[in-house]
Amino acid sequence: MYRGRLERDLSLWVGKGLLGQETAGALLAEYDSRPASFSLGRVLMALAAVLLAAAILLVVASNWEAIPRLIRVGVILALIWVVHLAAARMLARGASAAASGLLIIGAMSFGGAISLVGQMYHLSGDEQTVMYLWFAIATISAILFRSGAVAVVAGFLSWASFAVYLENYDTHWIGFDPWMAPVMAAIVIGLVRYTGAERARHLAYLLLIGWLAWLYTLYEEIAVALAFAIGGMAAFVLTALPTRSVASLVRSAGAAPAFYSFLVAAIGFLLLHIEIEDGWPLVVLGVATLAASVLAIALHGRDNGAVRYLAYTTFAAEMLYLASVTVGSILGTSSLFLFSGLVVALVAWIVIRLERRFSANAQGERA
């Protein structure tokens, strides 16, 4: 998809005389020489590693009653050492796909080793501690081998750890453990930036959103929903600031920060609609939701397709909802749409002024 757009743009620039034909061909050849972001072989290798790791975990779960304890521990430890040494050798030879598969097996085997030792020697502890230790070992492995595959494993383990907590404590807030979900999400984001596993960042962002949604189920108050809406929009606007430090950080993280911050705001607006059902507060909320959608399109709609479509969906859903709740009065519906149109026009005017100011500042810096 991107290659097709690049080829069309290069042809357009050549046609306008902005770029030479040889330069355009060289640019396209350089892009084609890059390693593909999707490789079927890598995917199949990762799936094979997951299946083999699952087989190892199932064997461990059987407890190997007929085999002496010392031999069982020795076998699992030998397996961990063998796969990691083999992964190091594969990396040295440039076989990154095979190395990733071996590292996945190694990371999963660590969990099996922890469980095996615990069940054999009846060590004190709980599932939560096992998940923390497993996540920590996977993190260390991802850092030592700079492995994006193991970073993905760590991302899934962070989800599993949070799920274990919710199951063990019946979704209640107990002690310090609930804070581990955002802490692990931050660690996964750090691993993503270190290892280059760009897609794994979504696991961290979704974990944070799931954690925030769980917080709302604990309190179910308007203040919490309002905090989601305001905090999400504040973070979203922050991603659009032209300051060098923020802009460089956002560009390096791709489209995810803007999309997920606006998603949090949209969830906040949805929760507020659940809490507020009629009267002027509903009108104000509806206008604020429409204005937030327009602002999202104005700030990131051109370059961020995910934000653009989410904003379109939010705007359309809000208009349909407001029309449905005010359908009893044509005059009321007309007044609502008129007021909404004026507010959206005001937001558009403010955004245009800001865009002009940002553009003037950027031109001044280049000069």
Short mmCIF file of C-alpha atoms in Angstrom, two decimals:
data_model
loop_
_atom_site.label_atom_id
_atom_site.label_comp_id
_atom_site.label_asym_id
_atom_site.label_seq_id
_atom_site.Cartn_x
_atom_site.Cartn_y
_atom_site.Cartn_z
CA MET A 1 0.00 0.00 0.00
CA TYR A 2 2.67 2.50 0.99
CA ARG A 3 4.85 1.46 -1.94
CA GLY A 4 2.02 2.21 -4.34
CA ARG A 5 1.56 5.70 -2.87
CA LEU A 6 5.32 6.28 -2.94
CA GLU A 7 5.54 5.25 -6.58
CA ARG A 8 2.65 7.56 -7.52
CA ASP A 9 4.19 10.49 -5.63
CA LEU A 10 7.57 9.96 -7.25
CA SER A 11 5.96 9.84 -10.70
CA LEU A 12 4.07 13.06 -9.92
CA TRP A 13 7.24 14.83 -8.77
CA VAL A 14 9.12 13.64 -11.85
CA GLY A 15 6.31 14.93 -14.06
CA LYS A 16 6.46 18.34 -12.41
CA GLY A 17 10.21 18.51 -12.79
CA LEU A 18 10.84 18.47 -9.05
CA LEU A 19 12.78 15.22 -9.18
CA GLY A 20 14.91 13.48 -11.76
CA GLN A 21 13.91 10.11 -13.19
CA GLU A 22 17.15 8.47 -12.05
CA THR A 23 16.76 9.84 -8.52
CA ALA A 24 13.17 8.60 -8.35
CA GLY A 25 14.25 5.16 -9.50
CA ALA A 26 17.05 5.10 -6.93
CA LEU A 27 14.65 6.08 -4.13
CA LEU A 28 12.20 3.35 -5.11
CA ALA A 29 15.01 0.79 -5.36
CA GLU A 30 16.26 1.78 -1.90
CA TYR A 31 12.78 1.24 -0.46
CA ASP A 32 12.48 -2.16 -2.16
CA SER A 33 15.84 -3.18 -0.68
CA ARG A 34 14.61 -2.73 2.89
CA PRO A 35 13.53 -5.85 4.80
CA ALA A 36 9.79 -6.33 4.62
CA SER A 37 7.80 -5.39 7.70
CA PHE A 38 5.74 -8.56 7.23
CA SER A 39 7.37 -11.90 6.63
CA LEU A 40 5.33 -15.09 6.42
CA GLY A 41 8.38 -17.11 7.38
CA ARG A 42 8.87 -15.08 10.56
CA VAL A 43 5.21 -15.43 11.47
CA LEU A 44 5.23 -19.19 10.94
CA MET A 45 8.45 -19.49 12.94
CA ALA A 46 6.89 -17.55 15.82
CA LEU A 47 3.75 -19.72 15.70
CA ALA A 48 5.88 -22.86 15.73
CA ALA A 49 7.78 -21.53 18.75
CA VAL A 50 4.53 -20.80 20.58
CA LEU A 51 3.23 -24.32 19.87
CA LEU A 52 6.47 -25.92 21.06
CA ALA A 53 6.48 -23.75 24.17
CA ALA A 54 2.86 -24.73 24.87
CA ALA A 55 3.85 -28.40 24.57
CA ILE A 56 6.66 -27.84 27.10
CA LEU A 57 4.29 -26.11 29.54
CA LEU A 58 1.76 -28.96 29.25
CA VAL A 59 4.46 -31.51 29.96
CA VAL A 60 5.50 -29.51 33.00
CA ALA A 61 1.89 -29.32 34.14
CA SER A 62 1.71 -33.12 34.09
CA ASN A 63 4.34 -33.03 36.88
CA TRP A 64 6.30 -36.01 35.44
CA GLU A 65 5.54 -38.16 38.46
CA ALA A 66 7.56 -41.08 37.14
CA ILE A 67 10.75 -39.01 36.79
CA PRO A 68 12.90 -38.05 39.81
CA ARG A 69 12.77 -34.42 40.88
CA LEU A 70 16.42 -33.68 40.24
CA ILE A 71 16.22 -34.99 36.69
CA ARG A 72 13.08 -32.93 36.01
CA VAL A 73 14.73 -29.73 37.20
CA GLY A 74 17.90 -30.54 35.28
CA VAL A 75 16.00 -31.15 32.05
CA ILE A 76 14.06 -27.88 32.20
CA LEU A 77 17.17 -25.88 33.11
CA ALA A 78 19.17 -27.56 30.36
CA LEU A 79 16.40 -26.70 27.89
CA ILE A 80 16.54 -23.03 28.91
CA TRP A 81 20.32 -22.89 28.50
CA VAL A 82 20.28 -24.76 25.19
CA VAL A 83 17.66 -22.57 23.52
CA HIS A 84 19.33 -19.34 24.64
CA LEU A 85 22.79 -20.45 23.54
CA ALA A 86 21.34 -21.62 20.23
CA ALA A 87 19.56 -18.25 19.86
CA ALA A 88 22.84 -16.41 20.45
CA ARG A 89 24.50 -18.56 17.79
CA MET A 90 21.67 -17.91 15.33
CA LEU A 91 21.91 -14.17 15.92
CA ALA A 92 25.64 -14.31 15.26
CA ARG A 93 24.93 -16.06 11.96
CA GLY A 94 22.23 -13.55 11.01
CA ALA A 95 19.34 -16.01 11.30
CA SER A 96 17.11 -13.61 13.22
CA ALA A 97 13.85 -15.50 12.55
CA ALA A 98 15.18 -18.75 14.03
CA ALA A 99 16.71 -16.83 16.94
CA SER A 100 13.38 -15.15 17.68
CA GLY A 101 11.62 -18.50 17.75
CA LEU A 102 14.20 -19.97 20.13
CA LEU A 103 13.98 -16.94 22.42
CA ILE A 104 10.20 -17.32 22.57
CA ILE A 105 10.63 -20.94 23.63
CA GLY A 106 13.20 -19.85 26.21
CA ALA A 107 10.94 -17.14 27.67
CA MET A 108 8.02 -19.53 27.91
CA SER A 109 10.22 -22.25 29.41
CA PHE A 110 11.14 -19.92 32.26
CA GLY A 111 7.50 -19.89 33.30
CA GLY A 112 7.38 -23.65 33.13
CA ALA A 113 10.52 -23.90 35.26
CA ILE A 114 9.08 -21.61 37.92
CA SER A 115 5.87 -23.62 38.06
CA LEU A 116 7.72 -26.93 38.10
CA VAL A 117 9.95 -25.99 41.01
CA GLY A 118 7.00 -24.56 42.91
CA GLN A 119 4.79 -27.63 42.53
CA MET A 120 7.59 -30.11 43.27
CA TYR A 121 8.91 -28.49 46.41
CA HIS A 122 5.64 -26.87 47.55
CA LEU A 123 7.22 -23.44 47.75
CA SER A 124 5.14 -20.68 49.31
CA GLY A 125 3.82 -17.99 46.99
CA ASP A 126 0.93 -17.34 44.65
CA GLU A 127 0.15 -17.04 40.96
CA GLN A 128 0.63 -13.28 41.07
CA THR A 129 4.22 -13.57 42.25
CA VAL A 130 4.91 -16.16 39.55
CA MET A 131 3.55 -13.80 36.89
CA TYR A 132 5.70 -10.92 38.15
CA LEU A 133 8.82 -13.09 38.12
CA TRP A 134 8.00 -14.47 34.69
CA PHE A 135 7.46 -10.97 33.30
CA ALA A 136 10.74 -9.79 34.84
CA ILE A 137 12.69 -12.68 33.30
CA ALA A 138 11.13 -12.04 29.88
CA THR A 139 12.05 -8.35 30.19
CA ILE A 140 15.67 -9.19 30.99
CA SER A 141 15.82 -11.61 28.07
CA ALA A 142 14.40 -9.00 25.70
CA ILE A 143 17.02 -6.49 26.84
CA LEU A 144 19.97 -8.88 26.67
CA PHE A 145 19.12 -10.16 23.19
CA ARG A 146 17.39 -6.96 22.03
CA SER A 147 14.58 -9.20 20.88
CA GLY A 148 11.32 -7.76 19.64
CA ALA A 149 9.74 -11.22 19.80
CA VAL A 150 10.42 -11.51 23.52
CA ALA A 151 9.14 -7.94 23.98
CA VAL A 152 5.85 -9.17 22.52
CA VAL A 153 5.90 -12.11 24.96
CA ALA A 154 6.44 -9.62 27.81
CA GLY A 155 3.46 -7.63 26.54
CA PHE A 156 1.20 -10.67 26.68
CA LEU A 157 2.57 -11.60 30.11
CA SER A 158 1.63 -8.13 31.38
CA TRP A 159 -1.93 -8.80 30.27
CA ALA A 160 -1.87 -12.26 31.87
CA SER A 161 -0.57 -10.80 35.13
CA PHE A 162 -3.39 -8.24 35.23
CA ALA A 163 -5.94 -10.95 34.46
CA VAL A 164 -4.58 -13.13 37.28
CA TYR A 165 -4.92 -10.20 39.68
CA LEU A 166 -8.54 -9.53 38.67
CA GLU A 167 -9.41 -13.20 39.09
CA ASN A 168 -7.67 -13.64 42.44
CA TYR A 169 -9.09 -10.51 44.04
CA ASP A 170 -12.53 -10.52 42.40
CA THR A 171 -11.79 -7.22 40.57
CA HIS A 172 -11.32 -5.30 43.87
CA TRP A 173 -8.48 -2.88 44.58
CA ILE A 174 -6.18 -4.59 47.07
CA GLY A 175 -2.79 -3.26 48.13
CA PHE A 176 -0.12 -2.13 45.67
CA ASP A 177 -0.67 -4.84 43.05
CA PRO A 178 -3.15 -2.82 40.92
CA TRP A 179 -0.40 -0.29 40.17
CA MET A 180 1.66 -3.03 38.53
CA ALA A 181 -0.47 -2.95 35.38
CA PRO A 182 0.55 0.61 34.36
CA VAL A 183 4.11 -0.08 35.55
CA MET A 184 4.37 -3.13 33.29
CA ALA A 185 2.79 -1.18 30.43
CA ALA A 186 5.50 1.46 30.80
CA ILE A 187 8.18 -1.26 30.81
CA VAL A 188 6.73 -2.78 27.63
CA ILE A 189 6.77 0.64 25.93
CA GLY A 190 10.43 0.95 26.94
CA LEU A 191 11.14 -2.48 25.47
CA VAL A 192 9.38 -1.47 22.27
CA ARG A 193 11.58 1.59 21.88
CA TYR A 194 14.72 -0.44 22.69
CA THR A 195 14.00 -3.49 20.53
CA GLY A 196 12.09 -1.84 17.69
CA ALA A 197 9.02 -4.09 18.08
CA GLU A 198 6.65 -1.34 16.96
CA ARG A 199 3.45 -3.37 16.98
CA ALA A 200 4.00 -4.52 20.56
CA ARG A 201 3.29 -0.98 21.76
CA HIS A 202 -0.42 -1.62 21.19
CA LEU A 203 -0.36 -4.28 23.92
CA ALA A 204 0.85 -1.66 26.39
CA TYR A 205 -1.64 1.00 25.33
CA LEU A 206 -4.56 -1.44 25.41
CA LEU A 207 -3.49 -2.62 28.86
CA LEU A 208 -3.58 0.99 30.10
CA ILE A 209 -7.03 1.51 28.59
CA GLY A 210 -8.27 -1.75 30.12
CA TRP A 211 -6.87 -0.66 33.47
CA LEU A 212 -8.65 2.71 33.21
CA ALA A 213 -11.92 0.98 32.30
CA TRP A 214 -11.52 -1.25 35.36
CA LEU A 215 -11.03 1.86 37.53
CA TYR A 216 -14.40 3.15 36.34
CA THR A 217 -16.10 -0.11 37.32
CA LEU A 218 -14.77 0.39 40.85
CA TYR A 219 -16.37 3.81 41.32
CA GLU A 220 -18.83 4.49 38.45
CA GLU A 221 -18.94 8.20 39.19
CA ILE A 222 -19.30 11.21 36.89
CA ALA A 223 -16.01 12.60 38.22
CA VAL A 224 -14.11 9.56 36.94
CA ALA A 225 -15.74 9.73 33.51
CA LEU A 226 -15.05 13.47 33.37
CA ALA A 227 -11.41 12.83 34.27
CA PHE A 228 -11.17 10.37 31.36
CA ALA A 229 -12.63 12.91 28.90
CA ILE A 230 -10.54 15.87 30.07
CA GLY A 231 -7.35 13.90 30.63
CA GLY A 232 -7.65 12.12 27.28
CA MET A 233 -8.22 15.38 25.38
CA ALA A 234 -5.36 17.08 27.24
CA ALA A 235 -2.99 14.25 26.29
CA PHE A 236 -4.32 14.33 22.72
CA VAL A 237 -3.70 18.06 22.35
CA LEU A 238 -0.24 17.56 23.84
CA THR A 239 0.63 15.16 21.01
CA ALA A 240 -0.16 17.93 18.51
CA LEU A 241 2.10 20.57 20.05
CA PRO A 242 4.81 21.73 17.64
CA THR A 243 7.54 21.91 20.29
CA ARG A 244 10.57 19.92 19.23
CA SER A 245 10.73 17.60 22.24
CA VAL A 246 7.05 16.61 22.04
CA ALA A 247 6.95 16.45 18.25
CA SER A 248 10.02 14.22 17.98
CA LEU A 249 8.70 11.88 20.67
CA VAL A 250 5.29 11.60 18.99
CA ARG A 251 6.82 11.00 15.56
CA SER A 252 9.04 8.24 16.91
CA ALA A 253 6.01 6.55 18.50
CA GLY A 254 3.93 6.68 15.33
CA ALA A 255 0.17 7.18 15.31
CA ALA A 256 -0.47 5.35 18.58
CA PRO A 257 -0.18 8.16 21.22
CA ALA A 258 -2.67 10.44 19.47
CA PHE A 259 -5.12 7.63 18.71
CA TYR A 260 -5.16 6.05 22.15
CA SER A 261 -5.33 9.37 24.01
CA PHE A 262 -8.34 10.35 21.90
CA LEU A 263 -9.79 6.88 22.46
CA VAL A 264 -9.59 7.47 26.23
CA ALA A 265 -11.37 10.80 25.75
CA ALA A 266 -14.06 9.13 23.61
CA ILE A 267 -14.57 6.48 26.30
CA GLY A 268 -14.90 9.29 28.84
CA PHE A 269 -17.57 11.00 26.74
CA LEU A 270 -19.39 7.67 26.38
CA LEU A 271 -19.36 7.12 30.14
CA LEU A 272 -20.63 10.66 30.68
CA HIS A 273 -23.53 9.94 28.34
CA ILE A 274 -24.38 6.92 30.49
CA GLU A 275 -24.43 9.14 33.58
CA ILE A 276 -26.21 12.15 32.00
CA GLU A 277 -29.46 11.36 30.23
CA ASP A 278 -31.44 14.60 29.82
CA GLY A 279 -31.63 18.35 30.34
CA TRP A 280 -29.12 21.07 29.58
CA PRO A 281 -26.21 19.01 30.87
CA LEU A 282 -26.87 16.56 28.04
CA VAL A 283 -26.90 19.41 25.50
CA VAL A 284 -23.59 20.75 26.81
CA LEU A 285 -22.10 17.25 26.78
CA GLY A 286 -23.27 16.68 23.22
CA VAL A 287 -21.76 19.92 21.99
CA ALA A 288 -18.51 19.18 23.82
CA THR A 289 -18.34 15.74 22.19
CA LEU A 290 -18.92 17.20 18.73
CA ALA A 291 -16.32 19.91 19.36
CA ALA A 292 -13.80 17.32 20.55
CA SER A 293 -14.36 15.30 17.37
CA VAL A 294 -13.83 18.35 15.17
CA LEU A 295 -10.72 19.30 17.11
CA ALA A 296 -9.34 15.77 16.68
CA ILE A 297 -9.88 15.94 12.92
CA ALA A 298 -8.31 19.40 12.76
CA LEU A 299 -5.19 18.47 14.73
CA HIS A 300 -4.45 14.93 13.48
CA GLY A 301 -7.02 14.15 10.81
CA ARG A 302 -4.71 14.78 7.88
CA ASP A 303 -1.81 12.56 8.94
CA ASN A 304 -3.41 10.04 11.30
CA GLY A 305 -6.04 7.86 9.67
CA ALA A 306 -6.90 6.03 12.91
CA VAL A 307 -7.71 9.32 14.68
CA ARG A 308 -9.64 10.55 11.66
CA TYR A 309 -11.96 7.55 11.47
CA LEU A 310 -12.45 7.43 15.24
CA ALA A 311 -13.38 11.13 15.19
CA TYR A 312 -15.78 10.55 12.27
CA THR A 313 -17.41 7.70 14.15
CA THR A 314 -17.69 9.71 17.37
CA PHE A 315 -19.16 12.71 15.56
CA ALA A 316 -21.70 10.61 13.62
CA ALA A 317 -22.73 8.58 16.67
CA GLU A 318 -23.21 11.74 18.72
CA MET A 319 -25.34 13.39 16.06
CA LEU A 320 -27.54 10.31 15.74
CA TYR A 321 -27.87 10.04 19.51
CA LEU A 322 -28.78 13.69 19.96
CA ALA A 323 -31.29 13.46 17.13
CA SER A 324 -32.88 10.40 18.76
CA VAL A 325 -33.27 12.00 22.19
CA THR A 326 -34.64 15.28 20.78
CA VAL A 327 -36.78 13.79 18.01
CA GLY A 328 -39.94 14.64 19.93
CA SER A 329 -39.46 18.30 19.19
CA ILE A 330 -38.46 19.50 15.74
CA LEU A 331 -37.75 22.94 17.14
CA GLY A 332 -35.60 21.43 19.87
CA THR A 333 -33.65 19.38 17.35
CA SER A 334 -33.21 22.39 15.09
CA SER A 335 -31.98 24.53 17.99
CA LEU A 336 -29.56 21.85 19.06
CA PHE A 337 -28.09 21.48 15.57
CA LEU A 338 -27.89 25.26 15.17
CA PHE A 339 -26.05 25.66 18.45
CA SER A 340 -23.77 22.71 17.63
CA GLY A 341 -22.98 24.20 14.23
CA LEU A 342 -22.02 27.51 15.77
CA VAL A 343 -19.76 25.83 18.32
CA VAL A 344 -18.10 23.66 15.67
CA ALA A 345 -17.58 26.76 13.48
CA LEU A 346 -15.97 28.53 16.44
CA VAL A 347 -13.65 25.58 17.06
CA ALA A 348 -12.77 25.48 13.36
CA TRP A 349 -11.93 29.21 13.41
CA ILE A 350 -9.68 28.76 16.46
CA VAL A 351 -7.91 25.80 14.86
CA ILE A 352 -7.33 27.73 11.63
CA ARG A 353 -5.78 30.60 13.59
CA LEU A 354 -3.55 28.18 15.49
CA GLU A 355 -2.48 26.45 12.27
CA ARG A 356 -1.51 29.80 10.76
CA ARG A 357 0.46 30.75 13.85
CA PHE A 358 2.25 27.37 13.96
CA SER A 359 3.05 27.65 10.25
CA ALA A 360 4.42 31.18 10.69
CA ASN A 361 6.58 30.05 13.63
CA ALA A 362 7.91 27.09 11.64
CA GLN A 363 8.82 29.31 8.69
CA GLY A 364 10.54 31.76 11.06
CA GLU A 365 12.62 28.94 12.57
CA ARG A 366 13.71 27.71 9.14
CA ALA A 367 14.68 31.25 8.14
#
